[in-house]
mmCIF file of C-alpha atoms and ligand atoms in Angstrom:
data_model
loop_
_atom_site.group_PDB
_atom_site.id
_atom_site.type_symbol
_atom_site.label_atom_id
_atom_site.label_comp_id
_atom_site.label_asym_id
_atom_site.label_seq_id
_atom_site.Cartn_x
_atom_site.Cartn_y
_atom_site.Cartn_z
ATOM 1 C CA UNK A 1 -25.957 15.888 -12.804
ATOM 2 C CA UNK A 2 -23.518 13.077 -13.473
ATOM 3 C CA UNK A 3 -23.091 11.053 -16.634
ATOM 4 C CA UNK A 4 -22.575 7.912 -14.529
ATOM 5 C CA UNK A 5 -25.137 5.949 -12.572
ATOM 6 C CA UNK A 6 -24.152 5.528 -8.918
ATOM 7 C CA UNK A 7 -22.589 3.675 -7.271
ATOM 8 C CA UNK A 8 -19.879 4.070 -9.900
ATOM 9 C CA UNK A 9 -16.190 3.310 -9.903
ATOM 10 C CA UNK A 10 -13.582 6.024 -10.196
ATOM 11 C CA UNK A 11 -10.006 5.277 -11.185
ATOM 12 C CA UNK A 12 -8.239 6.099 -7.907
ATOM 13 C CA UNK A 13 -6.154 4.499 -5.143
ATOM 14 C CA UNK A 14 -8.589 5.789 -2.499
ATOM 15 C CA UNK A 15 -6.040 7.228 -0.063
ATOM 16 C CA UNK A 16 -7.489 10.089 1.991
ATOM 17 C CA UNK A 17 -5.741 12.282 4.545
ATOM 18 C CA UNK A 18 -7.455 13.031 7.899
ATOM 19 C CA UNK A 19 -8.347 16.578 6.790
ATOM 20 C CA UNK A 20 -10.752 15.053 4.254
ATOM 21 C CA UNK A 21 -12.574 13.262 7.074
ATOM 22 C CA UNK A 22 -12.660 16.509 9.077
ATOM 23 C CA UNK A 23 -13.756 18.726 6.191
ATOM 24 C CA UNK A 24 -16.602 16.340 5.352
ATOM 25 C CA UNK A 25 -17.556 15.926 9.020
ATOM 26 C CA UNK A 26 -17.654 12.221 8.284
ATOM 27 C CA UNK A 27 -19.306 10.113 10.970
ATOM 28 C CA UNK A 28 -16.462 7.595 11.047
ATOM 29 C CA UNK A 29 -18.132 4.934 13.168
ATOM 30 C CA UNK A 30 -21.257 4.953 11.003
ATOM 31 C CA UNK A 31 -19.224 4.933 7.782
ATOM 32 C CA UNK A 32 -16.655 2.355 8.842
ATOM 33 C CA UNK A 33 -19.360 -0.033 10.061
ATOM 34 C CA UNK A 34 -20.660 -0.520 6.527
ATOM 35 C CA UNK A 35 -17.783 0.384 4.210
ATOM 36 C CA UNK A 36 -14.081 -0.189 3.768
ATOM 37 C CA UNK A 37 -12.260 2.344 5.960
ATOM 38 C CA UNK A 38 -8.648 1.326 6.410
ATOM 39 C CA UNK A 39 -6.506 3.224 8.960
ATOM 40 C CA UNK A 40 -2.871 3.810 7.941
ATOM 41 C CA UNK A 41 -0.209 3.918 10.666
ATOM 42 C CA UNK A 42 2.981 3.310 8.676
ATOM 43 C CA UNK A 43 4.252 3.829 5.122
ATOM 44 C CA UNK A 44 6.898 1.828 3.276
ATOM 45 C CA UNK A 45 8.868 3.837 0.710
ATOM 46 C CA UNK A 46 11.729 3.253 -1.680
ATOM 47 C CA UNK A 47 12.861 3.417 -5.272
ATOM 48 C CA UNK A 48 11.677 0.997 -7.938
ATOM 49 C CA UNK A 49 14.508 -1.587 -8.109
ATOM 50 C CA UNK A 50 16.036 -0.115 -4.963
ATOM 51 C CA UNK A 51 15.983 -0.571 -1.201
ATOM 52 C CA UNK A 52 12.946 0.315 0.878
ATOM 53 C CA UNK A 53 12.334 1.491 4.415
ATOM 54 C CA UNK A 54 9.362 1.736 6.735
ATOM 55 C CA UNK A 55 8.252 4.879 8.571
ATOM 56 C CA UNK A 56 5.952 4.234 11.518
ATOM 57 C CA UNK A 57 3.624 6.717 13.240
ATOM 58 C CA UNK A 58 2.155 6.801 16.740
ATOM 59 C CA UNK A 59 -1.292 7.709 15.358
ATOM 60 C CA UNK A 60 -3.362 7.098 12.262
ATOM 61 C CA UNK A 61 -2.049 9.378 9.506
ATOM 62 C CA UNK A 62 -4.419 8.528 6.656
ATOM 63 C CA UNK A 63 -7.199 6.187 5.579
ATOM 64 C CA UNK A 64 -8.071 3.967 2.671
ATOM 65 C CA UNK A 65 -11.536 4.048 1.142
ATOM 66 C CA UNK A 66 -13.113 2.567 -1.990
ATOM 67 C CA UNK A 67 -14.331 5.291 -4.322
ATOM 68 C CA UNK A 68 -17.348 3.266 -5.420
ATOM 69 C CA UNK A 69 -18.564 3.309 -1.789
ATOM 70 C CA UNK A 70 -17.257 6.686 -0.639
ATOM 71 C CA UNK A 71 -18.619 8.774 -3.511
ATOM 72 C CA UNK A 72 -22.015 7.057 -3.380
ATOM 73 C CA UNK A 73 -22.266 7.619 0.373
ATOM 74 C CA UNK A 74 -21.460 11.341 0.015
ATOM 75 C CA UNK A 75 -23.832 11.759 -2.896
ATOM 76 C CA UNK A 76 -26.779 10.290 -0.970
ATOM 77 C CA UNK A 77 -25.820 12.175 2.192
ATOM 78 C CA UNK A 78 -25.870 15.488 0.287
ATOM 79 C CA UNK A 79 -29.630 15.269 -0.172
ATOM 80 C CA UNK A 80 -29.263 16.877 -3.598
ATOM 81 C CA UNK A 81 -31.830 16.371 -6.345
ATOM 82 C CA UNK A 82 -30.066 14.040 -8.768
ATOM 83 C CA UNK A 83 -29.939 13.582 -12.522
ATOM 84 C CA UNK A 84 -27.752 10.516 -12.886
ATOM 85 C CA UNK A 85 -26.795 8.704 -16.042
ATOM 86 C CA UNK A 86 -27.022 11.977 -17.975
ATOM 87 C CA UNK A 87 -23.947 13.746 -19.287
ATOM 88 C CA UNK A 88 -23.841 17.510 -19.729
ATOM 89 C CA UNK A 89 -23.874 17.945 -23.485
ATOM 90 C CA UNK A 90 -24.803 21.597 -23.923
ATOM 91 C CA UNK A 91 -24.990 24.846 -21.950
ATOM 92 C CA UNK A 92 -26.414 28.034 -23.424
ATOM 93 C CA UNK A 93 -26.707 31.419 -21.760
ATOM 94 C CA UNK A 94 -30.161 33.052 -21.808
ATOM 95 C CA UNK A 95 -30.046 36.345 -19.959
ATOM 96 C CA UNK A 96 -28.756 35.630 -16.471
ATOM 97 C CA UNK A 97 -29.634 31.906 -16.673
ATOM 98 C CA UNK A 98 -28.180 28.804 -18.290
ATOM 99 C CA UNK A 99 -30.111 26.219 -20.233
ATOM 100 C CA UNK A 100 -28.386 22.853 -19.782
ATOM 101 C CA UNK A 101 -29.071 20.007 -22.222
ATOM 102 C CA UNK A 102 -31.931 22.060 -23.613
ATOM 103 C CA UNK A 103 -34.127 21.346 -20.589
ATOM 104 C CA UNK A 104 -32.627 22.406 -17.250
ATOM 105 C CA UNK A 105 -32.695 26.100 -16.313
ATOM 106 C CA UNK A 106 -30.276 27.376 -13.655
ATOM 107 C CA UNK A 107 -28.603 30.661 -12.677
ATOM 108 C CA UNK A 108 -25.302 28.939 -11.775
ATOM 109 C CA UNK A 109 -23.270 25.953 -12.952
ATOM 110 C CA UNK A 110 -20.514 24.385 -10.819
ATOM 111 C CA UNK A 111 -18.252 22.355 -13.119
ATOM 112 C CA UNK A 112 -17.178 19.281 -11.115
ATOM 113 C CA UNK A 113 -16.765 16.835 -13.994
ATOM 114 C CA UNK A 114 -13.118 15.967 -13.379
ATOM 115 C CA UNK A 115 -10.202 16.499 -15.782
ATOM 116 C CA UNK A 116 -12.327 16.357 -18.950
ATOM 117 C CA UNK A 117 -15.201 18.369 -17.464
ATOM 118 C CA UNK A 118 -17.355 19.854 -20.244
ATOM 119 C CA UNK A 119 -17.830 23.040 -18.200
ATOM 120 C CA UNK A 120 -14.042 23.494 -18.058
ATOM 121 C CA UNK A 121 -13.929 23.047 -21.836
ATOM 122 C CA UNK A 122 -16.675 25.657 -22.155
ATOM 123 C CA UNK A 123 -14.381 28.036 -20.222
ATOM 124 C CA UNK A 124 -11.547 27.304 -22.656
ATOM 125 C CA UNK A 125 -9.687 24.286 -21.204
ATOM 126 C CA UNK A 126 -8.058 22.080 -23.829
ATOM 127 C CA UNK A 127 -7.202 18.791 -22.091
ATOM 128 C CA UNK A 128 -4.440 16.992 -23.958
ATOM 129 C CA UNK A 129 -1.039 17.981 -25.200
ATOM 130 C CA UNK A 130 -1.552 21.666 -24.347
ATOM 131 C CA UNK A 131 -1.738 20.893 -20.607
ATOM 132 C CA UNK A 132 0.954 19.318 -18.465
ATOM 133 C CA UNK A 133 -0.958 16.510 -16.726
ATOM 134 C CA UNK A 134 -0.264 13.546 -14.472
ATOM 135 C CA UNK A 135 -1.283 10.278 -16.078
ATOM 136 C CA UNK A 136 -1.981 7.345 -13.785
ATOM 137 C CA UNK A 137 -3.329 3.809 -13.933
ATOM 138 C CA UNK A 138 -4.547 1.453 -11.259
ATOM 139 C CA UNK A 139 -6.259 -1.856 -10.658
ATOM 140 C CA UNK A 140 -8.298 -2.756 -7.571
ATOM 141 C CA UNK A 141 -9.682 -6.178 -6.725
ATOM 142 C CA UNK A 142 -10.898 -8.257 -3.812
ATOM 143 C CA UNK A 143 -8.343 -10.898 -2.898
ATOM 144 C CA UNK A 144 -9.205 -14.541 -2.386
ATOM 145 C CA UNK A 145 -8.194 -16.132 0.968
ATOM 146 C CA UNK A 146 -5.161 -17.638 -0.827
ATOM 147 C CA UNK A 147 -4.164 -14.235 -2.242
ATOM 148 C CA UNK A 148 -4.524 -12.668 1.218
ATOM 149 C CA UNK A 149 -2.084 -15.288 2.529
ATOM 150 C CA UNK A 150 0.327 -14.521 -0.326
ATOM 151 C CA UNK A 151 0.099 -10.716 -0.013
ATOM 152 C CA UNK A 152 3.005 -9.179 1.921
ATOM 153 C CA UNK A 153 1.541 -5.668 1.818
ATOM 154 C CA UNK A 154 0.012 -5.000 5.231
ATOM 155 C CA UNK A 155 -3.351 -3.217 5.376
ATOM 156 C CA UNK A 156 -2.042 -0.488 7.705
ATOM 157 C CA UNK A 157 1.177 0.061 5.708
ATOM 158 C CA UNK A 158 0.782 1.166 2.079
ATOM 159 C CA UNK A 159 3.909 0.984 -0.070
ATOM 160 C CA UNK A 160 5.211 3.721 -2.377
ATOM 161 C CA UNK A 161 8.034 3.149 -4.865
ATOM 162 C CA UNK A 162 9.398 6.135 -6.755
ATOM 163 C CA UNK A 163 10.806 6.087 -10.268
ATOM 164 C CA UNK A 164 14.532 6.759 -10.668
ATOM 165 C CA UNK A 165 13.826 10.110 -12.356
ATOM 166 C CA UNK A 166 11.523 11.090 -9.450
ATOM 167 C CA UNK A 167 8.783 12.052 -11.920
ATOM 168 C CA UNK A 168 6.342 9.485 -10.631
ATOM 169 C CA UNK A 169 5.705 6.615 -8.254
ATOM 170 C CA UNK A 170 3.960 3.293 -8.014
ATOM 171 C CA UNK A 171 1.897 2.121 -5.054
ATOM 172 C CA UNK A 172 0.602 -1.068 -3.448
ATOM 173 C CA UNK A 173 -2.263 -0.183 -1.188
ATOM 174 C CA UNK A 174 -4.209 -2.808 0.686
ATOM 175 C CA UNK A 175 -7.582 -1.876 2.116
ATOM 176 C CA UNK A 176 -8.789 -4.842 4.127
ATOM 177 C CA UNK A 177 -9.323 -7.596 1.567
ATOM 178 C CA UNK A 178 -8.971 -5.229 -1.399
ATOM 179 C CA UNK A 179 -5.659 -4.559 -3.082
ATOM 180 C CA UNK A 180 -5.023 -1.474 -5.201
ATOM 181 C CA UNK A 181 -1.904 -1.263 -7.347
ATOM 182 C CA UNK A 182 -0.999 1.554 -9.684
ATOM 183 C CA UNK A 183 1.497 4.063 -10.973
ATOM 184 C CA UNK A 184 1.277 7.738 -11.870
ATOM 185 C CA UNK A 185 3.783 10.079 -13.442
ATOM 186 C CA UNK A 186 4.131 13.524 -14.979
ATOM 187 C CA UNK A 187 3.446 13.660 -18.686
ATOM 188 C CA UNK A 188 1.964 11.315 -21.246
ATOM 189 C CA UNK A 189 5.147 9.465 -22.178
ATOM 190 C CA UNK A 190 6.206 6.039 -20.969
ATOM 191 C CA UNK A 191 3.382 5.266 -18.521
ATOM 192 C CA UNK A 192 2.662 1.775 -19.884
ATOM 193 C CA UNK A 193 6.334 0.773 -19.919
ATOM 194 C CA UNK A 194 6.973 2.074 -16.398
ATOM 195 C CA UNK A 195 3.826 0.442 -15.066
ATOM 196 C CA UNK A 196 4.820 -2.947 -16.460
ATOM 197 C CA UNK A 197 8.302 -2.556 -14.998
ATOM 198 C CA UNK A 198 6.850 -1.629 -11.591
ATOM 199 C CA UNK A 199 4.339 -4.478 -11.652
ATOM 200 C CA UNK A 200 7.097 -7.005 -12.467
ATOM 201 C CA UNK A 201 9.297 -5.499 -9.720
ATOM 202 C CA UNK A 202 6.727 -5.835 -6.902
ATOM 203 C CA UNK A 203 5.688 -9.293 -8.050
ATOM 204 C CA UNK A 204 9.288 -10.513 -8.215
ATOM 205 C CA UNK A 205 9.925 -9.024 -4.794
ATOM 206 C CA UNK A 206 7.015 -11.082 -3.506
ATOM 207 C CA UNK A 207 5.019 -8.113 -2.208
ATOM 208 C CA UNK A 208 1.808 -9.049 -4.062
ATOM 209 C CA UNK A 209 0.215 -12.379 -5.012
ATOM 210 C CA UNK A 210 1.727 -13.845 -8.183
ATOM 211 C CA UNK A 211 -1.702 -14.119 -9.805
ATOM 212 C CA UNK A 212 -2.571 -10.440 -9.261
ATOM 213 C CA UNK A 213 -4.624 -9.348 -12.298
ATOM 214 C CA UNK A 214 -3.110 -6.689 -14.531
ATOM 215 C CA UNK A 215 -6.238 -5.065 -15.976
ATOM 216 C CA UNK A 216 -5.230 -1.479 -15.263
ATOM 217 C CA UNK A 217 -7.471 1.531 -15.912
ATOM 218 C CA UNK A 218 -6.116 5.033 -16.364
ATOM 219 C CA UNK A 219 -7.006 8.672 -16.102
ATOM 220 C CA UNK A 220 -5.276 12.065 -16.281
ATOM 221 C CA UNK A 221 -5.393 15.100 -14.018
ATOM 222 C CA UNK A 222 -3.619 18.392 -13.462
ATOM 223 C CA UNK A 223 -1.342 19.420 -10.626
ATOM 224 C CA UNK A 224 -2.074 22.726 -8.970
ATOM 225 C CA UNK A 225 -0.088 25.611 -10.380
ATOM 226 C CA UNK A 226 1.465 23.752 -13.302
ATOM 227 C CA UNK A 227 -1.349 24.527 -15.748
ATOM 228 C CA UNK A 228 -3.736 27.430 -15.285
ATOM 229 C CA UNK A 229 -7.363 26.927 -16.226
ATOM 230 C CA UNK A 230 -9.893 29.714 -16.205
ATOM 231 C CA UNK A 231 -11.905 28.976 -13.049
ATOM 232 C CA UNK A 232 -14.678 31.491 -13.082
ATOM 233 C CA UNK A 233 -17.043 33.481 -15.252
ATOM 234 C CA UNK A 234 -20.517 34.947 -14.964
ATOM 235 C CA UNK A 235 -22.703 32.214 -13.447
ATOM 236 C CA UNK A 236 -20.106 29.458 -13.703
ATOM 237 C CA UNK A 237 -17.128 28.134 -11.713
ATOM 238 C CA UNK A 238 -14.961 25.028 -11.517
ATOM 239 C CA UNK A 239 -13.978 22.800 -8.571
ATOM 240 C CA UNK A 240 -11.737 19.751 -8.055
ATOM 241 C CA UNK A 241 -9.965 18.178 -11.026
ATOM 242 C CA UNK A 242 -11.982 20.351 -13.397
ATOM 243 C CA UNK A 243 -10.052 23.264 -11.853
ATOM 244 C CA UNK A 244 -6.733 21.331 -11.830
ATOM 245 C CA UNK A 245 -6.027 21.407 -8.102
ATOM 246 C CA UNK A 246 -4.224 18.152 -7.156
ATOM 247 C CA UNK A 247 -1.153 18.440 -4.912
ATOM 248 C CA UNK A 248 1.891 18.424 -7.229
ATOM 249 C CA UNK A 249 4.177 16.114 -5.235
ATOM 250 C CA UNK A 250 1.743 13.411 -4.151
ATOM 251 C CA UNK A 251 -1.006 13.691 -6.747
ATOM 252 C CA UNK A 252 -3.573 13.745 -3.937
ATOM 253 C CA UNK A 253 -6.718 15.150 -5.517
ATOM 254 C CA UNK A 254 -9.583 14.156 -3.217
ATOM 255 C CA UNK A 255 -8.714 16.690 -0.535
ATOM 256 C CA UNK A 256 -8.456 19.657 -2.950
ATOM 257 C CA UNK A 257 -11.688 18.499 -4.629
ATOM 258 C CA UNK A 258 -13.550 18.407 -1.297
ATOM 259 C CA UNK A 259 -12.015 21.632 -0.008
ATOM 260 C CA UNK A 260 -12.578 23.551 -3.240
ATOM 261 C CA UNK A 261 -16.197 22.385 -3.176
ATOM 262 C CA UNK A 262 -16.616 23.792 0.320
ATOM 263 C CA UNK A 263 -14.885 27.061 -0.592
ATOM 264 C CA UNK A 264 -17.046 27.390 -3.708
ATOM 265 C CA UNK A 265 -20.180 26.792 -1.604
ATOM 266 C CA UNK A 266 -19.152 29.535 0.835
ATOM 267 C CA UNK A 267 -18.547 32.026 -1.991
ATOM 268 C CA UNK A 268 -21.838 31.116 -3.669
ATOM 269 C CA UNK A 269 -23.754 31.718 -0.434
ATOM 270 C CA UNK A 270 -22.007 35.062 0.074
ATOM 271 C CA UNK A 271 -22.942 36.144 -3.448
ATOM 272 C CA UNK A 272 -26.627 36.090 -2.536
ATOM 273 C CA UNK A 273 -28.371 35.313 -5.781
ATOM 274 C CA UNK A 274 -26.187 37.535 -7.925
ATOM 275 C CA UNK A 275 -23.696 35.199 -9.606
ATOM 276 C CA UNK A 276 -21.796 37.657 -11.760
ATOM 277 C CA UNK A 277 -18.056 37.006 -11.876
ATOM 278 C CA UNK A 278 -17.144 39.888 -9.580
ATOM 279 C CA UNK A 279 -19.609 38.609 -6.958
ATOM 280 C CA UNK A 280 -17.916 35.189 -6.982
ATOM 281 C CA UNK A 281 -14.359 36.574 -6.900
ATOM 282 C CA UNK A 282 -13.821 35.453 -3.306
ATOM 283 C CA UNK A 283 -13.653 31.857 -4.618
ATOM 284 C CA UNK A 284 -10.327 32.109 -6.529
ATOM 285 C CA UNK A 285 -8.999 34.265 -3.672
ATOM 286 C CA UNK A 286 -9.824 31.456 -1.205
ATOM 287 C CA UNK A 287 -8.133 28.901 -3.463
ATOM 288 C CA UNK A 288 -4.950 30.977 -3.609
ATOM 289 C CA UNK A 289 -4.963 31.450 0.145
ATOM 290 C CA UNK A 290 -5.341 27.696 0.654
ATOM 291 C CA UNK A 291 -3.193 26.188 -2.095
ATOM 292 C CA UNK A 292 -0.827 29.054 -2.897
ATOM 293 C CA UNK A 293 -0.050 30.948 -6.065
ATOM 294 C CA UNK A 294 0.898 29.023 -9.219
ATOM 295 C CA UNK A 295 4.403 27.615 -8.672
ATOM 296 C CA UNK A 296 7.304 29.212 -10.507
ATOM 297 C CA UNK A 297 8.797 26.859 -13.142
ATOM 298 C CA UNK A 298 11.225 24.528 -11.390
ATOM 299 C CA UNK A 299 14.911 24.763 -12.184
ATOM 300 C CA UNK A 300 15.782 21.727 -14.269
ATOM 301 C CA UNK A 301 18.013 19.294 -12.410
ATOM 302 C CA UNK A 302 20.426 17.524 -14.816
ATOM 303 C CA UNK A 303 18.704 14.312 -15.922
ATOM 304 C CA UNK A 304 21.820 12.150 -15.554
ATOM 305 C CA UNK A 305 22.169 13.104 -11.871
ATOM 306 C CA UNK A 306 18.557 12.329 -10.969
ATOM 307 C CA UNK A 307 18.942 8.584 -10.232
ATOM 308 C CA UNK A 308 21.915 9.306 -7.950
ATOM 309 C CA UNK A 309 20.028 12.036 -6.132
ATOM 310 C CA UNK A 310 16.914 9.845 -5.915
ATOM 311 C CA UNK A 311 18.891 7.019 -4.292
ATOM 312 C CA UNK A 312 20.538 9.324 -1.768
ATOM 313 C CA UNK A 313 17.249 10.962 -0.781
ATOM 314 C CA UNK A 314 15.022 7.900 -0.662
ATOM 315 C CA UNK A 315 17.573 5.921 1.390
ATOM 316 C CA UNK A 316 17.622 8.696 3.978
ATOM 317 C CA UNK A 317 15.255 8.154 6.926
ATOM 318 C CA UNK A 318 15.115 11.809 7.954
ATOM 319 C CA UNK A 319 14.330 13.030 4.422
ATOM 320 C CA UNK A 320 11.752 10.305 3.902
ATOM 321 C CA UNK A 321 9.857 11.056 7.113
ATOM 322 C CA UNK A 322 10.084 14.842 7.187
ATOM 323 C CA UNK A 323 9.992 15.794 3.536
ATOM 324 C CA UNK A 324 8.555 12.978 1.418
ATOM 325 C CA UNK A 325 5.898 11.807 3.856
ATOM 326 C CA UNK A 326 5.107 14.593 6.327
ATOM 327 C CA UNK A 327 5.413 17.413 3.826
ATOM 328 C CA UNK A 328 4.637 16.020 0.361
ATOM 329 C CA UNK A 329 2.095 13.305 1.222
ATOM 330 C CA UNK A 330 0.538 14.175 4.582
ATOM 331 C CA UNK A 331 0.799 18.002 4.440
ATOM 332 C CA UNK A 332 1.515 18.017 8.169
ATOM 333 C CA UNK A 333 2.280 21.759 7.929
ATOM 334 C CA UNK A 334 -1.213 22.601 6.619
ATOM 335 C CA UNK A 335 -4.041 22.989 9.148
ATOM 336 C CA UNK A 336 -7.619 21.855 8.632
ATOM 337 C CA UNK A 337 -9.635 24.062 6.311
ATOM 338 C CA UNK A 338 -11.352 26.943 8.105
ATOM 339 C CA UNK A 339 -13.715 28.905 5.925
ATOM 340 C CA UNK A 340 -13.851 32.514 7.071
HETATM 341 C C1 FAD B 1 -4.928 6.198 -10.844
HETATM 342 C C2 FAD B 1 -5.287 7.360 -9.933
HETATM 343 C C3 FAD B 1 -5.102 7.231 -8.563
HETATM 344 C C4 FAD B 1 -5.434 8.281 -7.704
HETATM 345 N N1 FAD B 1 -5.292 8.094 -6.355
HETATM 346 C C5 FAD B 1 -5.645 9.094 -5.513
HETATM 347 C C6 FAD B 1 -5.607 8.888 -4.106
HETATM 348 O O1 FAD B 1 -5.283 7.794 -3.616
HETATM 349 N N2 FAD B 1 -5.946 9.926 -3.292
HETATM 350 C C7 FAD B 1 -6.332 11.144 -3.790
HETATM 351 O O2 FAD B 1 -6.603 12.057 -3.000
HETATM 352 N N3 FAD B 1 -6.404 11.352 -5.130
HETATM 353 C C8 FAD B 1 -6.113 10.353 -5.999
HETATM 354 N N4 FAD B 1 -6.241 10.541 -7.341
HETATM 355 C C9 FAD B 1 -6.793 11.808 -7.819
HETATM 356 C C10 FAD B 1 -8.315 11.838 -7.568
HETATM 357 O O3 FAD B 1 -8.899 10.663 -8.068
HETATM 358 C C11 FAD B 1 -8.969 13.057 -8.211
HETATM 359 O O4 FAD B 1 -8.188 14.195 -7.976
HETATM 360 C C12 FAD B 1 -10.372 13.265 -7.654
HETATM 361 O O5 FAD B 1 -11.195 12.165 -7.958
HETATM 362 C C13 FAD B 1 -10.996 14.536 -8.205
HETATM 363 O O6 FAD B 1 -12.353 14.582 -7.825
HETATM 364 P P1 FAD B 1 -13.414 15.369 -8.734
HETATM 365 O O7 FAD B 1 -14.724 15.229 -8.020
HETATM 366 O O8 FAD B 1 -12.916 16.705 -9.078
HETATM 367 O O9 FAD B 1 -13.469 14.559 -10.108
HETATM 368 P P2 FAD B 1 -13.888 12.978 -10.408
HETATM 369 O O10 FAD B 1 -13.671 12.225 -9.178
HETATM 370 O O11 FAD B 1 -13.168 12.684 -11.636
HETATM 371 O O12 FAD B 1 -15.447 13.095 -10.646
HETATM 372 C C14 FAD B 1 -15.944 13.678 -11.816
HETATM 373 C C15 FAD B 1 -17.382 13.233 -12.016
HETATM 374 O O13 FAD B 1 -17.889 13.916 -13.163
HETATM 375 C C16 FAD B 1 -18.630 13.022 -13.964
HETATM 376 N N5 FAD B 1 -18.589 13.518 -15.347
HETATM 377 C C17 FAD B 1 -17.543 13.539 -16.199
HETATM 378 N N6 FAD B 1 -17.921 14.064 -17.384
HETATM 379 C C18 FAD B 1 -19.224 14.388 -17.260
HETATM 380 C C19 FAD B 1 -20.184 14.966 -18.154
HETATM 381 N N7 FAD B 1 -19.877 15.306 -19.415
HETATM 382 N N8 FAD B 1 -21.436 15.172 -17.698
HETATM 383 C C20 FAD B 1 -21.792 14.825 -16.438
HETATM 384 N N9 FAD B 1 -20.930 14.256 -15.559
HETATM 385 C C21 FAD B 1 -19.662 14.054 -15.972
HETATM 386 C C22 FAD B 1 -17.932 11.681 -13.787
HETATM 387 O O14 FAD B 1 -18.807 10.595 -14.069
HETATM 388 C C23 FAD B 1 -17.521 11.729 -12.299
HETATM 389 O O15 FAD B 1 -18.500 11.172 -11.472
HETATM 390 C C24 FAD B 1 -5.934 9.510 -8.227
HETATM 391 C C25 FAD B 1 -6.107 9.647 -9.600
HETATM 392 C C26 FAD B 1 -5.799 8.575 -10.455
HETATM 393 C C27 FAD B 1 -6.017 8.737 -11.939
#
């Protein structure tokens, strides 16, 4: 069940790491023949208003997709019976079954409705001020031949520019003829101001066409470990953004959404047809094994020193390659998901 009709757009840059392709067993040649599938072999990084540097790789380290295409493809491939264009508006427990929207009877509900998922709310989530979320905005459009000529962002080299306080970053991500520009940061404060500043910065620097449209769309989501949502109860569990699983440093949320879906499926199968909470307990255990325990609160680094530290770190080639990119963005230390 999804409140949207498909294909639908999702506010997202559409950057996926290779483990997403592996976990989904995506037939790359079939997919890439008909859809945007942009290999990434280098990444340009820097600070907003600062210098930048390019890190090149021998192999493809990530891909760019368009969510309108990717999500539709996966939905059709799943072979699931679909109820599209219908939002979940009510869920009532009757014995060991749920009655959804007064008409659908099911023993189990998987809440996959993103940050504002109604199933997460049913389990007690209160999206808003009570949760520490990332807020992000992006715009994606197909460039004209003139704009392609004017665009300095190369398709195989997305660009990431971090804010001076290191609490967020902006990106320019070109996927073939499509350009995606956006900015995300921790918290609800100052997103619009920072986005405008970033947009002016990359335009002035000549990275994007001067007539790039600025109709940005935004969304919020949680970083794993920063806010704890209840994930499980009798006959109900949460996956993806509904569960608040995005990687804290990069904001990558597609991989945890896909992997949590697979882990949830494995636990559901193991439970037989008995979906009481204790029978589904292997699901949160799998999540902890994969993504770790909730992070301890970080020691505050004095605000006035942050810009200095940011400059030192982001100007450093070793730190950029090994920590920012390999560790924070590409998770080179984390193997493909194996479900035991
Ligand atoms: C600006 C921005 C850029 C991002 N860029 C990246 C990126 O490049 N790479 C990356 O890995 N992550 C990125 N993310 C994060 C990523 O988009 C999410 O983590 C990911 O989409 C989570 O997937 P999901 O399936 O859990 O939720 P969603 O993708 O949000 O899907 C939720 C679905 O639930 C449906 N729904 C919502 N409410 C209801 C309801 N009441 N009833 C029925 N259906 C409902 C929606 O229509 C939607 O189809 C970005 C996020 C933002 C905001």
